[in-house]
Amino acid sequence: MYRVLLRPILFRLGGGDAETAHERTLHLLALLSRSRPLYRTLELLTTIRDQRLSRTVFGVQFPNPVGLAAGMDKDGVALPAWAALGFGFVEVGTVTHLPQPGNPRPRLFRLPTHEALINRMGFNNAGAAALAHRLASLQPAPVPVGVSIGKSKVTPLEHAIDDYCASFRVLFPYAAYVAINVSSPNTPGLRQLQDADHLRALLAALQRVNTELGRTHSRGPLPLLVKIAPDLSEPALDELLTVCADHAVAGIIATNTTISRHGLAGADPALVVETGGLSGRPLTLRARQLVQYVARATGGRLPIIGVGGIHSPDDALRMFEAGAALIQLYTGLVYHGPLLPRRINHALLSYRKGAA
Ligand SMILES: Cc1cc2nc3c(=O)[nH]c(=O)nc-3n(C[C@H](O)[C@H](O)[C@H](O)COP(=O)(O)O)c2cc1C
């Protein structure tokens, strides 16, 4: 139904431009979530409420383990709608300390034959303070809201720590967890923050602020998660995991988009050469392998949010089998539609029954 009817309409909303279609869809969702009857109808169609789906991970309780990945709703404009679509949590952002326009358009490209996207958005966002303001003005969300923070483009790498800490301070009161994005390929130099020395300094500073704010707000420190790139080598990943363990990181989000172009054989060559991060079907296997690697390397003790190329209930089950405690969707939602979280949750329940 979605692929035959709704997807062609949504894809055409932007007159052929993927980002305009995305913006209009977000706008529609935002409008929809303002109408109580529409919101309730959507919720009835898409949400599965079942205690067996709920889980507590890094101290946060999730009604189900299927989340919306960062970047889909950077400024949280359609926030209430995501819970009505059956997601068990939402990660807003990535936001930066300073508002910024991102890279020039076009910067988002669809490769439908490969169920993939290439993007070089470059953290277009209204800034951390604007997101904090929006979150403060909303009713508390019915599902946990994680906040992803990154570095402002104009901030030089040597001042990155101040930039992250400034965003962290304003968003602290509104986040169930904070994702530290050091893996987007679209901000020059950002991925260098995954290197052990940079990451050590960044995490140490963020945890200092975390302890201080936890006391001020009488809620204790927030879970800090690190989002990693799928392009890391094993030695680099091992070092990163050691640094994360040394700094009480609560979990790893694996993975961000890839700069590799594997899995695009036969795709339009003009699109394949577009600069940016690749997501979707070509990332499925790599993301799962990375999750499995992290799970083994940490003896299953560090919670992992598995993300990358989850387009079906089967992909989701395999991601859990690889060691993910929670999963997130982005490109799969674009190609397979809003019932994907429901289908995955349904499969999780059937799988449990089969296993019992
Ligand atoms: C258009 C677009 C924008 C994205 N923006 C962000 C972002 O701001 N922060 C982030 O951590 N990840 C961002 N991502 C990466 C996704 O959160 C996700 O990690 C990645 O796309 C792999 O999952 P998928 O294959 O399900 O899309 C973005 C992805 C896309 C396609």
Coordinates of C-alpha atoms and ligand atoms in Angstrom, one line a residue:
M1 CA 0.0 0.0 0.0
Y2 CA 2.7 2.5 1.1
R3 CA 5.0 1.7 -1.8
V4 CA 2.3 1.8 -4.5
L5 CA 0.1 4.6 -3.2
L6 CA 1.6 6.9 -0.5
R7 CA 5.3 6.8 -1.4
P8 CA 4.9 8.2 -5.0
I9 CA 2.7 11.0 -3.6
L10 CA 5.2 11.8 -0.8
F11 CA 8.2 11.6 -3.1
R12 CA 6.4 14.0 -5.5
L13 CA 5.6 16.5 -2.7
G14 CA 8.9 18.1 -3.3
G15 CA 8.5 18.4 -7.1
G16 CA 11.4 15.9 -7.5
D17 CA 13.6 17.4 -4.7
A18 CA 14.1 14.9 -1.9
E19 CA 14.7 17.5 0.8
T20 CA 11.6 19.6 -0.1
A21 CA 9.5 16.4 0.1
H22 CA 11.1 15.6 3.5
E23 CA 10.3 19.1 4.8
R24 CA 6.7 18.9 3.5
T25 CA 6.2 15.5 5.1
L26 CA 7.5 16.9 8.4
H27 CA 5.2 19.8 8.1
L28 CA 2.2 17.5 7.5
L29 CA 3.2 15.4 10.5
A30 CA 3.5 18.5 12.7
L31 CA 0.0 19.7 11.6
L32 CA -1.4 16.3 12.2
S33 CA -0.1 16.0 15.7
R34 CA -1.9 19.3 16.6
S35 CA -5.3 17.7 15.9
R36 CA -6.4 15.5 18.7
P37 CA -8.7 13.2 16.7
L38 CA -6.2 12.8 13.9
Y39 CA -3.4 12.1 16.4
R40 CA -5.6 9.5 18.1
T41 CA -6.5 7.8 14.8
L42 CA -2.9 7.6 13.8
E43 CA -2.0 6.2 17.2
L44 CA -4.7 3.5 17.0
L45 CA -3.5 2.4 13.5
T46 CA 0.2 2.3 14.2
T47 CA 1.0 1.8 17.9
I48 CA 1.3 -1.6 19.6
R49 CA 1.1 -1.3 23.4
D50 CA 2.4 -4.4 25.0
Q51 CA 4.4 -4.7 28.2
R52 CA 6.5 -7.4 26.6
L53 CA 8.0 -4.8 24.3
S54 CA 9.1 -2.5 27.0
R55 CA 12.7 -2.5 28.3
T56 CA 15.0 -0.5 30.5
V57 CA 18.3 0.4 28.9
F58 CA 21.0 2.6 30.5
G59 CA 18.4 3.4 33.2
V60 CA 15.8 4.7 30.8
Q61 CA 12.5 3.0 30.3
F62 CA 11.4 2.5 26.7
P63 CA 7.8 1.4 25.8
N64 CA 9.3 -0.4 22.8
P65 CA 12.8 -0.7 21.4
V66 CA 12.2 0.9 17.9
G67 CA 13.4 4.5 17.7
L68 CA 13.6 7.3 15.2
A69 CA 17.2 8.0 14.2
A70 CA 18.8 11.4 14.5
G71 CA 18.6 13.7 11.5
M72 CA 15.0 13.0 10.6
D73 CA 13.6 15.7 12.8
K74 CA 16.6 17.7 13.8
D75 CA 14.7 20.6 15.4
G76 CA 11.9 18.5 16.9
V77 CA 9.2 20.2 14.8
A78 CA 7.0 17.1 14.5
L79 CA 7.9 15.6 17.9
P80 CA 4.5 14.5 19.2
A81 CA 3.8 12.7 15.8
W82 CA 6.6 10.1 16.2
A83 CA 5.2 8.6 19.3
A84 CA 1.8 8.4 17.4
L85 CA 3.6 6.5 14.6
G86 CA 4.5 3.8 17.1
F87 CA 8.1 4.7 17.9
G88 CA 9.4 3.8 21.3
F89 CA 11.8 6.7 21.4
V90 CA 12.9 9.6 19.3
E91 CA 16.4 11.1 18.9
V92 CA 16.1 14.7 17.9
G93 CA 19.1 16.7 16.5
T94 CA 21.8 16.7 15.6
V95 CA 21.8 20.3 16.8
T96 CA 24.8 22.5 17.2
H97 CA 25.5 25.3 19.7
L98 CA 25.1 28.0 16.9
P99 CA 22.2 27.9 14.5
Q100 CA 23.5 27.1 11.0
P101 CA 22.1 26.7 7.4
G102 CA 24.0 23.6 6.5
N103 CA 25.5 22.9 3.1
P104 CA 24.1 24.5 -0.1
R105 CA 21.2 22.6 -1.7
P106 CA 20.7 20.1 -3.3
R107 CA 22.2 18.0 -0.5
L108 CA 19.9 15.0 -0.3
F109 CA 19.7 12.4 -3.0
R110 CA 17.5 9.3 -3.4
L111 CA 18.7 6.1 -5.0
P112 CA 15.4 4.2 -5.0
T113 CA 16.6 1.1 -6.9
H114 CA 19.0 0.5 -4.1
E115 CA 16.7 1.8 -1.3
A116 CA 19.5 4.2 -0.3
L117 CA 20.1 7.9 0.3
I118 CA 23.2 10.1 0.0
N119 CA 23.1 13.2 2.1
R120 CA 25.5 16.1 2.9
M121 CA 23.1 18.2 4.9
G122 CA 25.9 19.5 7.1
F123 CA 23.9 19.9 10.4
N124 CA 21.3 22.4 9.1
N125 CA 19.5 23.3 12.4
A126 CA 18.1 26.1 14.4
G127 CA 20.6 25.7 17.2
A128 CA 20.6 24.1 20.6
A129 CA 18.8 26.9 22.4
A130 CA 15.9 26.9 19.9
L131 CA 15.5 23.1 20.4
A132 CA 15.6 23.6 24.2
H133 CA 13.0 26.3 23.9
R134 CA 10.8 24.0 21.8
L135 CA 11.2 21.0 24.1
A136 CA 10.3 23.3 27.1
S137 CA 7.1 24.4 25.4
L138 CA 5.8 20.9 24.6
Q139 CA 3.9 18.6 26.8
P140 CA 6.3 15.9 28.1
A141 CA 6.6 13.4 25.3
P142 CA 5.0 9.9 25.9
V143 CA 8.3 8.3 24.8
P144 CA 11.9 9.1 25.8
V145 CA 13.5 11.8 23.8
G146 CA 17.2 11.6 23.2
V147 CA 19.1 14.7 22.0
S148 CA 22.0 14.5 19.5
I149 CA 24.6 17.2 19.7
G150 CA 27.4 18.0 17.2
K151 CA 30.0 20.7 16.5
S152 CA 29.0 24.1 14.9
K153 CA 30.8 24.4 11.5
V154 CA 32.4 27.7 12.3
T155 CA 33.9 26.5 15.5
P156 CA 37.5 25.3 15.0
L157 CA 38.3 21.7 16.0
E158 CA 40.4 23.0 19.0
H159 CA 37.3 24.7 20.4
A160 CA 35.0 21.8 19.8
I161 CA 34.8 20.9 23.5
D162 CA 33.3 24.3 24.4
D163 CA 30.8 24.0 21.6
Y164 CA 29.6 20.6 22.7
C165 CA 29.5 21.6 26.3
A166 CA 27.4 24.7 25.6
S167 CA 24.8 22.6 23.7
F168 CA 24.8 20.0 26.5
R169 CA 24.2 22.7 29.1
V170 CA 21.1 24.1 27.5
L171 CA 19.6 20.7 26.5
F172 CA 20.3 18.8 29.7
P173 CA 16.9 19.4 31.4
Y174 CA 15.0 18.1 28.4
A175 CA 16.9 14.9 27.3
A176 CA 16.4 11.3 28.4
Y177 CA 19.9 10.7 27.0
V178 CA 22.4 12.6 25.0
A179 CA 24.1 11.3 21.8
I180 CA 27.5 12.7 21.1
N181 CA 27.8 12.8 17.3
V182 CA 31.4 12.5 16.3
S183 CA 30.7 10.6 13.2
S184 CA 28.9 12.7 10.6
P185 CA 30.9 12.9 7.4
N186 CA 29.5 16.3 6.5
T187 CA 31.2 18.6 9.0
P188 CA 34.9 19.0 8.1
G189 CA 37.1 17.5 10.7
L190 CA 34.3 16.1 12.9
R191 CA 35.2 12.5 12.5
Q192 CA 38.7 13.3 14.0
L193 CA 36.9 13.6 17.3
Q194 CA 36.6 9.8 17.2
D195 CA 40.4 9.6 17.7
A196 CA 41.4 8.5 21.2
D197 CA 43.0 11.7 22.3
H198 CA 40.3 14.0 21.1
L199 CA 37.5 11.8 22.3
R200 CA 39.1 11.4 25.8
A201 CA 39.2 15.2 26.2
L202 CA 35.7 15.7 24.9
L203 CA 34.2 12.9 27.1
A204 CA 36.0 14.1 30.2
A205 CA 34.7 17.6 29.8
L206 CA 31.2 16.5 29.0
Q207 CA 31.1 14.1 32.0
R208 CA 32.3 17.0 34.3
V209 CA 29.4 19.2 33.1
N210 CA 27.1 16.1 33.4
T211 CA 28.0 15.6 37.1
E212 CA 27.6 19.3 37.9
L213 CA 24.2 19.6 36.1
G214 CA 23.0 16.3 37.6
R215 CA 23.5 17.8 41.0
T216 CA 21.9 21.2 40.1
H217 CA 18.9 19.5 38.6
S218 CA 18.7 16.8 41.3
R219 CA 18.3 14.1 38.8
G220 CA 21.8 12.6 38.5
P221 CA 23.9 12.6 35.4
L222 CA 22.4 11.8 32.0
P223 CA 23.3 8.7 30.0
L224 CA 25.9 9.8 27.4
L225 CA 26.1 7.8 24.2
V226 CA 28.7 8.0 21.4
K227 CA 27.6 7.6 17.8
I228 CA 30.2 6.0 15.6
A229 CA 31.0 5.8 11.9
P230 CA 30.8 2.5 10.0
D231 CA 34.2 3.4 8.4
L232 CA 36.3 2.9 11.5
S233 CA 39.0 0.3 11.4
E234 CA 39.1 -2.4 14.1
P235 CA 42.1 -0.9 15.9
A236 CA 40.5 2.5 15.9
L237 CA 37.3 1.1 17.2
D238 CA 39.1 -0.8 20.0
E239 CA 40.7 2.4 21.1
L240 CA 37.4 4.3 21.0
L241 CA 35.7 1.6 23.1
T242 CA 38.5 1.8 25.7
V243 CA 38.1 5.5 25.9
C244 CA 34.3 5.1 26.2
A245 CA 34.7 2.6 29.0
D246 CA 37.2 4.9 30.9
H247 CA 34.7 7.7 30.7
A248 CA 31.5 5.9 31.8
V249 CA 29.8 6.2 28.4
A250 CA 26.4 4.6 28.7
G251 CA 26.1 3.2 25.2
I252 CA 27.2 3.2 21.6
I253 CA 25.1 4.1 18.6
A254 CA 26.2 2.2 15.6
T255 CA 26.2 3.5 13.0
N256 CA 26.1 6.8 11.2
T257 CA 26.2 7.0 7.4
T258 CA 29.2 5.7 5.4
I259 CA 31.5 7.4 3.0
S260 CA 32.0 4.1 1.2
R261 CA 30.0 3.5 -2.0
H262 CA 29.9 -0.3 -1.7
G263 CA 26.6 -1.9 -2.6
L264 CA 25.7 0.7 -5.3
A265 CA 26.6 -1.4 -8.4
G266 CA 24.2 -0.4 -11.2
A267 CA 23.1 2.8 -9.6
D268 CA 23.0 6.1 -11.5
P269 CA 26.7 7.1 -11.7
A270 CA 25.8 10.8 -11.4
L271 CA 24.3 10.1 -8.0
V272 CA 27.0 7.7 -6.8
V273 CA 29.6 10.4 -7.1
E274 CA 27.7 12.9 -5.0
T275 CA 29.6 13.8 -1.9
G276 CA 28.1 12.8 1.5
G277 CA 27.1 9.9 3.7
L278 CA 25.3 6.9 2.3
S279 CA 22.5 5.2 4.2
G280 CA 19.9 2.6 3.7
R281 CA 20.1 -0.9 2.2
P282 CA 23.8 -0.8 1.3
L283 CA 24.6 -0.2 5.0
T284 CA 22.6 -3.1 6.4
L285 CA 25.3 -5.6 6.6
R286 CA 28.1 -3.3 7.7
A287 CA 26.1 -1.7 10.5
R288 CA 25.1 -5.2 11.8
Q289 CA 28.7 -6.4 11.7
L290 CA 29.8 -3.3 13.6
V291 CA 27.1 -3.9 16.2
Q292 CA 28.3 -7.5 16.6
Y293 CA 31.9 -6.4 16.9
V294 CA 31.1 -3.9 19.6
A295 CA 28.9 -6.4 21.5
R296 CA 31.7 -9.0 21.4
A297 CA 34.4 -6.5 22.3
T298 CA 32.5 -5.2 25.3
G299 CA 31.3 -8.7 26.4
G300 CA 27.7 -7.5 25.9
R301 CA 28.0 -5.1 28.8
L302 CA 27.7 -1.8 26.9
P303 CA 24.2 -1.2 25.5
I304 CA 24.2 -0.6 21.7
I305 CA 21.6 1.2 19.6
G306 CA 21.8 -0.5 16.3
V307 CA 21.0 1.7 13.2
G308 CA 21.8 1.4 9.5
G309 CA 19.8 -0.2 6.7
I310 CA 17.0 -1.6 8.8
H311 CA 14.2 -1.9 6.2
S312 CA 12.2 -4.9 7.4
P313 CA 11.2 -6.9 10.5
D314 CA 13.8 -9.4 9.5
D315 CA 16.6 -6.8 9.4
A316 CA 15.5 -5.6 12.9
L317 CA 15.5 -9.1 14.4
R318 CA 19.0 -9.7 13.0
M319 CA 20.2 -6.4 14.5
F320 CA 18.9 -7.5 17.9
E321 CA 20.6 -10.9 17.4
A322 CA 23.8 -9.1 16.6
G323 CA 23.6 -7.5 20.1
A324 CA 21.6 -4.3 19.8
A325 CA 19.5 -3.4 22.8
L326 CA 17.5 -0.9 20.9
I327 CA 17.3 0.0 17.2
Q328 CA 16.7 3.1 15.1
L329 CA 15.2 3.8 11.7
Y330 CA 15.7 6.5 9.1
T331 CA 16.1 5.4 5.5
G332 CA 13.9 2.3 6.0
L333 CA 11.1 4.7 7.0
V334 CA 11.5 6.7 3.7
Y335 CA 11.3 3.6 1.5
H336 CA 8.9 1.3 3.6
G337 CA 6.6 3.8 5.3
P338 CA 5.2 4.7 8.6
L339 CA 4.0 1.2 9.4
L340 CA 7.5 -0.1 9.7
P341 CA 7.9 0.4 13.5
R342 CA 4.5 -1.4 14.0
R343 CA 5.6 -4.3 11.7
I344 CA 8.9 -4.6 13.6
N345 CA 7.2 -4.6 17.0
H346 CA 4.7 -7.1 15.8
A347 CA 7.5 -9.4 14.6
L348 CA 9.3 -9.0 18.0
L349 CA 6.2 -10.2 19.8
S350 CA 5.7 -13.2 17.4
Y351 CA 9.4 -14.0 17.6
R352 CA 9.2 -14.1 21.4
K353 CA 6.2 -16.4 21.2
G354 CA 8.0 -18.7 18.8
A355 CA 11.0 -18.7 21.1
A356 CA 8.9 -19.5 24.2
Ligands
LIG1 C1 19.2 13.0 5.5 C2 19.9 12.4 6.7 C3 20.3 13.3 7.7 C4 21.0 12.7 8.8 N1 21.3 13.5 9.9 C5 21.9 13.0 11.0 C6 22.2 13.8 12.1 O1 22.0 15.0 12.1 N2 22.8 13.3 13.1 C7 23.1 11.9 13.2 O2 23.7 11.4 14.2 N3 22.8 11.1 12.2 C8 22.2 11.6 11.1 N4 21.9 10.8 10.0 C9 22.2 9.4 10.1 C10 21.1 8.5 10.6 O3 20.7 8.9 11.9 C11 21.5 7.0 10.6 O4 22.6 6.8 11.5 C12 22.0 6.6 9.2 O5 21.2 7.2 8.2 C13 21.9 5.1 9.1 O6 20.6 4.6 9.3 P1 19.6 4.3 8.0 O7 20.3 3.4 7.1 O8 18.4 3.6 8.7 O9 19.2 5.6 7.4 C14 21.2 11.3 8.9 C15 20.8 10.5 7.8 C16 20.2 11.0 6.7 C17 19.8 10.1 5.6

